[in-house]
Amino acid sequence: MKLSIFFIILVIVPIIFFGTISSNVKEVNIVEQNVYKPEVKKEDNNNYDKVVALTFDDGPSKYTNDIIDTLSKYNVTATFFVIGINLNTKYTDTFNKLIKNGNEVGIHGYSHKEFTKLKMDKVLYEIDYTKKLLNGLGIEPKYVRPPYGSINIKIKEQIEYPIILWNVDTLDWKYKNAQKIYDNSIDDIKDGGIILLHDAYLSSVKVLDLLIPKLQSEGFKIVSISELFQIKGVSPQSGQIYRFI
Ligand SMILES: [Zn+2]
């Protein structure tokens, strides 16, 4: 009798007790795994050794909204250089979401005319009028990108914004095919680079699902122009041309 009580205390009770604990531990582990997964993803996004800026020209358009959603899906940001003539109150919600998600807007002229073929007062009008339209949407642009990247010393000196060009031309407007755009640009993307895309084609939306995961897996953080300046410790200067930072 004594021996069986002894057996129950020493053998059965511990089995029940530790068995319960160990099953609790398993449950805790499962819960922790579920909680921990997004944490790991967040760490991965901060754990970068290279940085590159993503830019979109010629919008807004019917594709801009999808681009903003895709950027958000990968927790990345971009700069949108818009054309004044495209600005319209129907894009109010798009712009609100764009800014809320940490993206930014720059000036790409009013009518997409080549600055070097215009008189100086027309160039300044292209910039100032687009700025006014953006201000009407509650946006203060910080950069100018001249259409076609066309600029000269005389114009450069008159522009009261940092002038942002690019060093990775995806040629998305030419290929209009996500795989071709990806193949054309992936090897050119380096630390501090500025990538040129256009929110004017469906293929430029689709290529993001190829480019972004690949770049993130290679240790790139993908950001807007302002974030690129900030991360690189460079203070943007008016009238200066930046192709990479
Ligand atoms: Zn353009």
PDB file of C-alpha atoms and ligand atoms in Angstrom:
ATOM      1  CA  MET A   1       0.000   0.000   0.000  1.00  0.00           C
ATOM      2  CA  LYS A   2       2.720   2.406   1.054  1.00  0.00           C
ATOM      3  CA  LEU A   3       4.713   1.425  -1.976  1.00  0.00           C
ATOM      4  CA  SER A   4       1.812   2.175  -4.351  1.00  0.00           C
ATOM      5  CA  ILE A   5       1.291   5.667  -2.778  1.00  0.00           C
ATOM      6  CA  PHE A   6       5.021   6.189  -3.087  1.00  0.00           C
ATOM      7  CA  PHE A   7       4.803   5.121  -6.732  1.00  0.00           C
ATOM      8  CA  ILE A   8       1.918   7.514  -7.398  1.00  0.00           C
ATOM      9  CA  ILE A   9       3.766  10.457  -5.785  1.00  0.00           C
ATOM     10  CA  LEU A  10       7.125   9.829  -7.365  1.00  0.00           C
ATOM     11  CA  VAL A  11       6.169   8.556 -10.804  1.00  0.00           C
ATOM     12  CA  ILE A  12       2.571   9.269 -11.817  1.00  0.00           C
ATOM     13  CA  VAL A  13       2.205  12.781 -10.338  1.00  0.00           C
ATOM     14  CA  PRO A  14       5.394  14.058 -12.004  1.00  0.00           C
ATOM     15  CA  ILE A  15       4.299  12.526 -15.301  1.00  0.00           C
ATOM     16  CA  ILE A  16       0.927  14.292 -15.086  1.00  0.00           C
ATOM     17  CA  PHE A  17       2.499  17.530 -13.812  1.00  0.00           C
ATOM     18  CA  PHE A  18       5.402  17.753 -16.233  1.00  0.00           C
ATOM     19  CA  GLY A  19       3.249  16.387 -19.018  1.00  0.00           C
ATOM     20  CA  THR A  20       0.899  19.340 -18.476  1.00  0.00           C
ATOM     21  CA  ILE A  21       3.780  21.805 -18.357  1.00  0.00           C
ATOM     22  CA  SER A  22       5.372  20.451 -21.459  1.00  0.00           C
ATOM     23  CA  SER A  23       2.085  20.657 -23.368  1.00  0.00           C
ATOM     24  CA  ASN A  24       1.705  24.228 -22.067  1.00  0.00           C
ATOM     25  CA  VAL A  25       5.215  25.007 -23.247  1.00  0.00           C
ATOM     26  CA  LYS A  26       4.319  23.752 -26.697  1.00  0.00           C
ATOM     27  CA  GLU A  27       1.281  26.023 -26.746  1.00  0.00           C
ATOM     28  CA  VAL A  28       3.380  28.973 -25.607  1.00  0.00           C
ATOM     29  CA  ASN A  29       5.836  28.205 -28.389  1.00  0.00           C
ATOM     30  CA  ILE A  30       3.082  28.171 -30.966  1.00  0.00           C
ATOM     31  CA  VAL A  31       1.720  31.504 -29.709  1.00  0.00           C
ATOM     32  CA  GLU A  32       5.224  32.975 -29.635  1.00  0.00           C
ATOM     33  CA  GLN A  33       5.865  31.833 -33.187  1.00  0.00           C
ATOM     34  CA  ASN A  34       2.723  33.572 -34.366  1.00  0.00           C
ATOM     35  CA  VAL A  35       3.646  36.778 -32.561  1.00  0.00           C
ATOM     36  CA  TYR A  36       7.283  36.559 -33.544  1.00  0.00           C
ATOM     37  CA  LYS A  37       6.870  36.235 -37.327  1.00  0.00           C
ATOM     38  CA  PRO A  38       6.021  39.900 -38.073  1.00  0.00           C
ATOM     39  CA  GLU A  39       8.832  40.951 -35.710  1.00  0.00           C
ATOM     40  CA  VAL A  40      11.322  38.976 -37.813  1.00  0.00           C
ATOM     41  CA  LYS A  41       9.946  40.577 -40.983  1.00  0.00           C
ATOM     42  CA  LYS A  42      10.306  44.046 -39.426  1.00  0.00           C
ATOM     43  CA  GLU A  43      13.894  43.310 -38.399  1.00  0.00           C
ATOM     44  CA  ASP A  44      14.645  42.131 -41.928  1.00  0.00           C
ATOM     45  CA  ASN A  45      13.404  45.455 -43.320  1.00  0.00           C
ATOM     46  CA  ASN A  46      15.766  47.359 -41.038  1.00  0.00           C
ATOM     47  CA  ASN A  47      18.577  44.913 -41.559  1.00  0.00           C
ATOM     48  CA  TYR A  48      19.941  46.344 -44.819  1.00  0.00           C
ATOM     49  CA  ASP A  49      23.407  47.151 -46.085  1.00  0.00           C
ATOM     50  CA  LYS A  50      22.410  48.943 -49.296  1.00  0.00           C
ATOM     51  CA  VAL A  51      19.762  51.532 -50.096  1.00  0.00           C
ATOM     52  CA  VAL A  52      18.118  52.568 -53.350  1.00  0.00           C
ATOM     53  CA  ALA A  53      15.397  55.081 -54.255  1.00  0.00           C
ATOM     54  CA  LEU A  54      12.394  54.231 -56.380  1.00  0.00           C
ATOM     55  CA  THR A  55      10.878  57.004 -58.522  1.00  0.00           C
ATOM     56  CA  PHE A  56       7.812  57.131 -60.768  1.00  0.00           C
ATOM     57  CA  ASP A  57       7.330  59.771 -63.477  1.00  0.00           C
ATOM     58  CA  ASP A  58       4.414  61.059 -65.565  1.00  0.00           C
ATOM     59  CA  GLY A  59       1.532  60.338 -63.162  1.00  0.00           C
ATOM     60  CA  PRO A  60      -0.832  60.424 -61.562  1.00  0.00           C
ATOM     61  CA  SER A  61      -2.712  57.878 -63.622  1.00  0.00           C
ATOM     62  CA  LYS A  62      -5.127  54.973 -63.233  1.00  0.00           C
ATOM     63  CA  TYR A  63      -2.108  52.848 -62.196  1.00  0.00           C
ATOM     64  CA  THR A  64      -0.874  55.078 -59.366  1.00  0.00           C
ATOM     65  CA  ASN A  65      -3.230  53.598 -56.783  1.00  0.00           C
ATOM     66  CA  ASP A  66      -2.115  50.007 -57.522  1.00  0.00           C
ATOM     67  CA  ILE A  67       1.532  51.080 -57.285  1.00  0.00           C
ATOM     68  CA  ILE A  68       0.931  52.640 -53.860  1.00  0.00           C
ATOM     69  CA  ASP A  69      -0.736  49.414 -52.669  1.00  0.00           C
ATOM     70  CA  THR A  70       2.123  47.268 -54.003  1.00  0.00           C
ATOM     71  CA  LEU A  71       4.749  49.478 -52.303  1.00  0.00           C
ATOM     72  CA  SER A  72       2.817  49.218 -49.056  1.00  0.00           C
ATOM     73  CA  LYS A  73       2.658  45.405 -49.369  1.00  0.00           C
ATOM     74  CA  TYR A  74       6.479  45.289 -49.280  1.00  0.00           C
ATOM     75  CA  ASN A  75       6.824  48.114 -46.715  1.00  0.00           C
ATOM     76  CA  VAL A  76       8.778  50.317 -49.146  1.00  0.00           C
ATOM     77  CA  THR A  77       8.341  53.953 -50.234  1.00  0.00           C
ATOM     78  CA  ALA A  78       8.921  55.967 -53.411  1.00  0.00           C
ATOM     79  CA  THR A  79       8.895  59.457 -54.913  1.00  0.00           C
ATOM     80  CA  PHE A  80       6.315  60.324 -57.584  1.00  0.00           C
ATOM     81  CA  PHE A  81       7.252  63.074 -60.058  1.00  0.00           C
ATOM     82  CA  VAL A  82       3.884  64.224 -61.348  1.00  0.00           C
ATOM     83  CA  ILE A  83       2.800  66.263 -64.362  1.00  0.00           C
ATOM     84  CA  GLY A  84       0.623  69.280 -63.556  1.00  0.00           C
ATOM     85  CA  ILE A  85      -1.742  68.634 -66.458  1.00  0.00           C
ATOM     86  CA  ASN A  86      -2.621  65.214 -64.931  1.00  0.00           C
ATOM     87  CA  LEU A  87      -3.508  66.651 -61.533  1.00  0.00           C
ATOM     88  CA  ASN A  88      -7.186  66.330 -60.914  1.00  0.00           C
ATOM     89  CA  THR A  89      -9.481  66.183 -57.900  1.00  0.00           C
ATOM     90  CA  LYS A  90     -10.342  62.573 -58.813  1.00  0.00           C
ATOM     91  CA  TYR A  91      -6.885  61.685 -57.470  1.00  0.00           C
ATOM     92  CA  THR A  92      -7.462  63.270 -54.054  1.00  0.00           C
ATOM     93  CA  ASP A  93      -7.885  59.884 -52.320  1.00  0.00           C
ATOM     94  CA  THR A  94      -4.860  58.483 -54.179  1.00  0.00           C
ATOM     95  CA  PHE A  95      -2.674  61.376 -53.009  1.00  0.00           C
ATOM     96  CA  ASN A  96      -3.958  61.111 -49.445  1.00  0.00           C
ATOM     97  CA  LYS A  97      -2.997  57.427 -49.371  1.00  0.00           C
ATOM     98  CA  LEU A  98       0.314  58.125 -51.115  1.00  0.00           C
ATOM     99  CA  ILE A  99       1.366  60.631 -48.432  1.00  0.00           C
ATOM    100  CA  LYS A 100      -0.104  58.609 -45.530  1.00  0.00           C
ATOM    101  CA  ASN A 101       2.030  55.621 -46.609  1.00  0.00           C
ATOM    102  CA  GLY A 102       5.230  57.696 -46.434  1.00  0.00           C
ATOM    103  CA  ASN A 103       5.683  58.338 -50.160  1.00  0.00           C
ATOM    104  CA  GLU A 104       6.372  61.814 -51.558  1.00  0.00           C
ATOM    105  CA  VAL A 105       5.611  63.935 -54.603  1.00  0.00           C
ATOM    106  CA  GLY A 106       7.946  65.966 -56.835  1.00  0.00           C
ATOM    107  CA  ILE A 107       7.414  68.225 -59.850  1.00  0.00           C
ATOM    108  CA  HIS A 108       7.826  66.872 -63.399  1.00  0.00           C
ATOM    109  CA  GLY A 109       6.619  70.062 -65.137  1.00  0.00           C
ATOM    110  CA  TYR A 110       3.094  71.056 -66.134  1.00  0.00           C
ATOM    111  CA  SER A 111       2.841  69.869 -69.751  1.00  0.00           C
ATOM    112  CA  HIS A 112       5.874  67.499 -69.989  1.00  0.00           C
ATOM    113  CA  LYS A 113       7.614  69.853 -72.418  1.00  0.00           C
ATOM    114  CA  GLU A 114      11.397  69.650 -72.670  1.00  0.00           C
ATOM    115  CA  PHE A 115      12.774  72.485 -70.493  1.00  0.00           C
ATOM    116  CA  THR A 116      15.783  73.062 -72.774  1.00  0.00           C
ATOM    117  CA  LYS A 117      13.431  73.885 -75.668  1.00  0.00           C
ATOM    118  CA  LEU A 118      11.481  76.492 -73.701  1.00  0.00           C
ATOM    119  CA  LYS A 119      12.210  80.105 -72.776  1.00  0.00           C
ATOM    120  CA  MET A 120      13.239  80.550 -69.147  1.00  0.00           C
ATOM    121  CA  ASP A 121       9.958  82.162 -68.086  1.00  0.00           C
ATOM    122  CA  LYS A 122       8.064  79.164 -69.532  1.00  0.00           C
ATOM    123  CA  VAL A 123      10.318  76.731 -67.651  1.00  0.00           C
ATOM    124  CA  LEU A 124       9.654  78.539 -64.395  1.00  0.00           C
ATOM    125  CA  TYR A 125       5.922  78.591 -65.152  1.00  0.00           C
ATOM    126  CA  GLU A 126       5.965  74.801 -65.746  1.00  0.00           C
ATOM    127  CA  ILE A 127       7.441  74.383 -62.265  1.00  0.00           C
ATOM    128  CA  ASP A 128       5.575  77.084 -60.342  1.00  0.00           C
ATOM    129  CA  TYR A 129       2.130  76.281 -61.708  1.00  0.00           C
ATOM    130  CA  THR A 130       2.546  72.578 -60.902  1.00  0.00           C
ATOM    131  CA  LYS A 131       3.681  73.539 -57.403  1.00  0.00           C
ATOM    132  CA  LYS A 132       0.524  75.653 -56.973  1.00  0.00           C
ATOM    133  CA  LEU A 133      -1.677  72.763 -58.122  1.00  0.00           C
ATOM    134  CA  LEU A 134       0.068  70.415 -55.680  1.00  0.00           C
ATOM    135  CA  ASN A 135      -0.282  72.960 -52.878  1.00  0.00           C
ATOM    136  CA  GLY A 136      -4.026  72.976 -53.645  1.00  0.00           C
ATOM    137  CA  LEU A 137      -4.002  69.236 -52.872  1.00  0.00           C
ATOM    138  CA  GLY A 138      -2.180  69.887 -49.606  1.00  0.00           C
ATOM    139  CA  ILE A 139       1.214  68.759 -50.940  1.00  0.00           C
ATOM    140  CA  GLU A 140       4.495  70.698 -50.742  1.00  0.00           C
ATOM    141  CA  PRO A 141       6.886  69.317 -53.385  1.00  0.00           C
ATOM    142  CA  LYS A 142      10.589  69.279 -52.521  1.00  0.00           C
ATOM    143  CA  TYR A 143      12.235  68.251 -55.805  1.00  0.00           C
ATOM    144  CA  VAL A 144      12.065  68.817 -59.563  1.00  0.00           C
ATOM    145  CA  ARG A 145      12.715  66.251 -62.278  1.00  0.00           C
ATOM    146  CA  PRO A 146      12.815  67.837 -65.750  1.00  0.00           C
ATOM    147  CA  PRO A 147      10.945  65.891 -68.463  1.00  0.00           C
ATOM    148  CA  TYR A 148      13.335  63.568 -70.398  1.00  0.00           C
ATOM    149  CA  GLY A 149      16.025  64.553 -67.871  1.00  0.00           C
ATOM    150  CA  SER A 150      16.705  67.471 -70.200  1.00  0.00           C
ATOM    151  CA  ILE A 151      18.574  70.259 -68.404  1.00  0.00           C
ATOM    152  CA  ASN A 152      21.393  72.755 -68.972  1.00  0.00           C
ATOM    153  CA  ILE A 153      23.512  74.987 -66.747  1.00  0.00           C
ATOM    154  CA  LYS A 154      21.389  78.108 -67.331  1.00  0.00           C
ATOM    155  CA  ILE A 155      18.132  76.371 -66.346  1.00  0.00           C
ATOM    156  CA  LYS A 156      19.778  74.499 -63.483  1.00  0.00           C
ATOM    157  CA  GLU A 157      20.803  77.783 -61.872  1.00  0.00           C
ATOM    158  CA  GLN A 158      17.243  79.137 -62.024  1.00  0.00           C
ATOM    159  CA  ILE A 159      15.489  76.146 -60.470  1.00  0.00           C
ATOM    160  CA  GLU A 160      14.910  76.654 -56.769  1.00  0.00           C
ATOM    161  CA  TYR A 161      14.737  72.950 -56.028  1.00  0.00           C
ATOM    162  CA  PRO A 162      17.209  70.064 -55.964  1.00  0.00           C
ATOM    163  CA  ILE A 163      17.065  68.466 -59.439  1.00  0.00           C
ATOM    164  CA  ILE A 164      16.658  64.697 -59.295  1.00  0.00           C
ATOM    165  CA  LEU A 165      17.686  62.597 -62.288  1.00  0.00           C
ATOM    166  CA  TRP A 166      18.453  58.839 -62.164  1.00  0.00           C
ATOM    167  CA  ASN A 167      21.226  56.307 -62.776  1.00  0.00           C
ATOM    168  CA  VAL A 168      19.032  53.261 -63.456  1.00  0.00           C
ATOM    169  CA  ASP A 169      16.807  53.662 -66.502  1.00  0.00           C
ATOM    170  CA  THR A 170      14.437  50.673 -66.559  1.00  0.00           C
ATOM    171  CA  LEU A 171      13.157  51.685 -70.043  1.00  0.00           C
ATOM    172  CA  ASP A 172       9.713  50.561 -68.880  1.00  0.00           C
ATOM    173  CA  TRP A 173       8.097  52.931 -71.409  1.00  0.00           C
ATOM    174  CA  LYS A 174       9.899  51.029 -74.201  1.00  0.00           C
ATOM    175  CA  TYR A 175       9.610  47.383 -73.100  1.00  0.00           C
ATOM    176  CA  LYS A 176       6.121  47.436 -71.543  1.00  0.00           C
ATOM    177  CA  ASN A 177       6.789  43.887 -70.281  1.00  0.00           C
ATOM    178  CA  ALA A 178       7.546  43.213 -66.610  1.00  0.00           C
ATOM    179  CA  GLN A 179      10.178  40.494 -67.210  1.00  0.00           C
ATOM    180  CA  LYS A 180      12.016  42.569 -69.851  1.00  0.00           C
ATOM    181  CA  ILE A 181      11.992  45.647 -67.603  1.00  0.00           C
ATOM    182  CA  TYR A 182      13.387  43.532 -64.748  1.00  0.00           C
ATOM    183  CA  ASP A 183      16.079  41.909 -66.926  1.00  0.00           C
ATOM    184  CA  ASN A 184      17.123  45.307 -68.294  1.00  0.00           C
ATOM    185  CA  SER A 185      17.581  46.944 -64.909  1.00  0.00           C
ATOM    186  CA  ILE A 186      18.376  44.446 -62.134  1.00  0.00           C
ATOM    187  CA  ASP A 187      22.161  44.321 -62.741  1.00  0.00           C
ATOM    188  CA  ASP A 188      22.424  48.151 -62.817  1.00  0.00           C
ATOM    189  CA  ILE A 189      20.961  48.658 -59.336  1.00  0.00           C
ATOM    190  CA  LYS A 190      23.666  49.624 -56.833  1.00  0.00           C
ATOM    191  CA  ASP A 191      23.852  51.207 -53.378  1.00  0.00           C
ATOM    192  CA  GLY A 192      22.759  54.871 -53.466  1.00  0.00           C
ATOM    193  CA  GLY A 193      21.077  54.504 -56.847  1.00  0.00           C
ATOM    194  CA  ILE A 194      17.938  56.173 -58.187  1.00  0.00           C
ATOM    195  CA  ILE A 195      15.632  53.969 -60.265  1.00  0.00           C
ATOM    196  CA  LEU A 196      13.401  55.499 -62.953  1.00  0.00           C
ATOM    197  CA  LEU A 197       9.966  53.971 -63.591  1.00  0.00           C
ATOM    198  CA  HIS A 198       6.690  55.470 -64.839  1.00  0.00           C
ATOM    199  CA  ASP A 199       3.252  55.103 -63.259  1.00  0.00           C
ATOM    200  CA  ALA A 200       1.816  55.123 -66.757  1.00  0.00           C
ATOM    201  CA  TYR A 201       1.894  51.411 -67.721  1.00  0.00           C
ATOM    202  CA  LEU A 202       0.505  48.190 -66.235  1.00  0.00           C
ATOM    203  CA  SER A 203       3.885  46.468 -66.747  1.00  0.00           C
ATOM    204  CA  SER A 204       5.481  49.094 -64.467  1.00  0.00           C
ATOM    205  CA  VAL A 205       3.089  47.977 -61.718  1.00  0.00           C
ATOM    206  CA  LYS A 206       3.771  44.274 -62.361  1.00  0.00           C
ATOM    207  CA  VAL A 207       7.576  44.601 -62.403  1.00  0.00           C
ATOM    208  CA  LEU A 208       7.485  45.700 -58.754  1.00  0.00           C
ATOM    209  CA  ASP A 209       6.599  42.119 -57.724  1.00  0.00           C
ATOM    210  CA  LEU A 210       9.834  40.995 -59.429  1.00  0.00           C
ATOM    211  CA  LEU A 211      12.160  43.856 -58.481  1.00  0.00           C
ATOM    212  CA  ILE A 212      11.269  44.535 -54.846  1.00  0.00           C
ATOM    213  CA  PRO A 213      11.530  40.977 -53.393  1.00  0.00           C
ATOM    214  CA  LYS A 214      14.794  40.391 -55.283  1.00  0.00           C
ATOM    215  CA  LEU A 215      16.345  43.654 -54.041  1.00  0.00           C
ATOM    216  CA  GLN A 216      15.168  43.056 -50.466  1.00  0.00           C
ATOM    217  CA  SER A 217      16.659  39.540 -50.539  1.00  0.00           C
ATOM    218  CA  GLU A 218      19.980  41.128 -51.594  1.00  0.00           C
ATOM    219  CA  GLY A 219      19.965  43.471 -48.560  1.00  0.00           C
ATOM    220  CA  PHE A 220      18.550  46.614 -50.204  1.00  0.00           C
ATOM    221  CA  LYS A 221      16.274  49.025 -48.382  1.00  0.00           C
ATOM    222  CA  ILE A 222      13.979  50.702 -50.938  1.00  0.00           C
ATOM    223  CA  VAL A 223      13.031  54.289 -50.154  1.00  0.00           C
ATOM    224  CA  SER A 224      11.904  57.720 -51.365  1.00  0.00           C
ATOM    225  CA  ILE A 225      14.389  60.392 -52.469  1.00  0.00           C
ATOM    226  CA  SER A 226      14.144  62.227 -49.110  1.00  0.00           C
ATOM    227  CA  GLU A 227      14.880  59.016 -47.194  1.00  0.00           C
ATOM    228  CA  LEU A 228      17.835  58.278 -49.480  1.00  0.00           C
ATOM    229  CA  PHE A 229      19.290  61.752 -48.760  1.00  0.00           C
ATOM    230  CA  GLN A 230      18.696  61.220 -45.040  1.00  0.00           C
ATOM    231  CA  ILE A 231      20.240  57.720 -44.883  1.00  0.00           C
ATOM    232  CA  LYS A 232      23.285  58.869 -46.897  1.00  0.00           C
ATOM    233  CA  GLY A 233      23.685  61.957 -44.696  1.00  0.00           C
ATOM    234  CA  VAL A 234      23.493  64.302 -47.691  1.00  0.00           C
ATOM    235  CA  SER A 235      21.677  67.639 -47.464  1.00  0.00           C
ATOM    236  CA  PRO A 236      19.885  68.351 -50.800  1.00  0.00           C
ATOM    237  CA  GLN A 237      20.813  71.675 -52.409  1.00  0.00           C
ATOM    238  CA  SER A 238      18.674  73.783 -54.769  1.00  0.00           C
ATOM    239  CA  GLY A 239      19.978  73.919 -58.325  1.00  0.00           C
ATOM    240  CA  GLN A 240      22.128  70.804 -57.839  1.00  0.00           C
ATOM    241  CA  ILE A 241      21.699  67.725 -60.037  1.00  0.00           C
ATOM    242  CA  TYR A 242      21.553  64.310 -58.334  1.00  0.00           C
ATOM    243  CA  ARG A 243      21.722  61.078 -60.352  1.00  0.00           C
ATOM    244  CA  PHE A 244      22.550  58.944 -57.308  1.00  0.00           C
ATOM    245  CA  ILE A 245      23.230  59.801 -53.676  1.00  0.00           C
TER     246      ILE A 245
HETATM  247 ZN    ZN B   1       8.363  62.084 -68.003  1.00  0.00          ZN
END
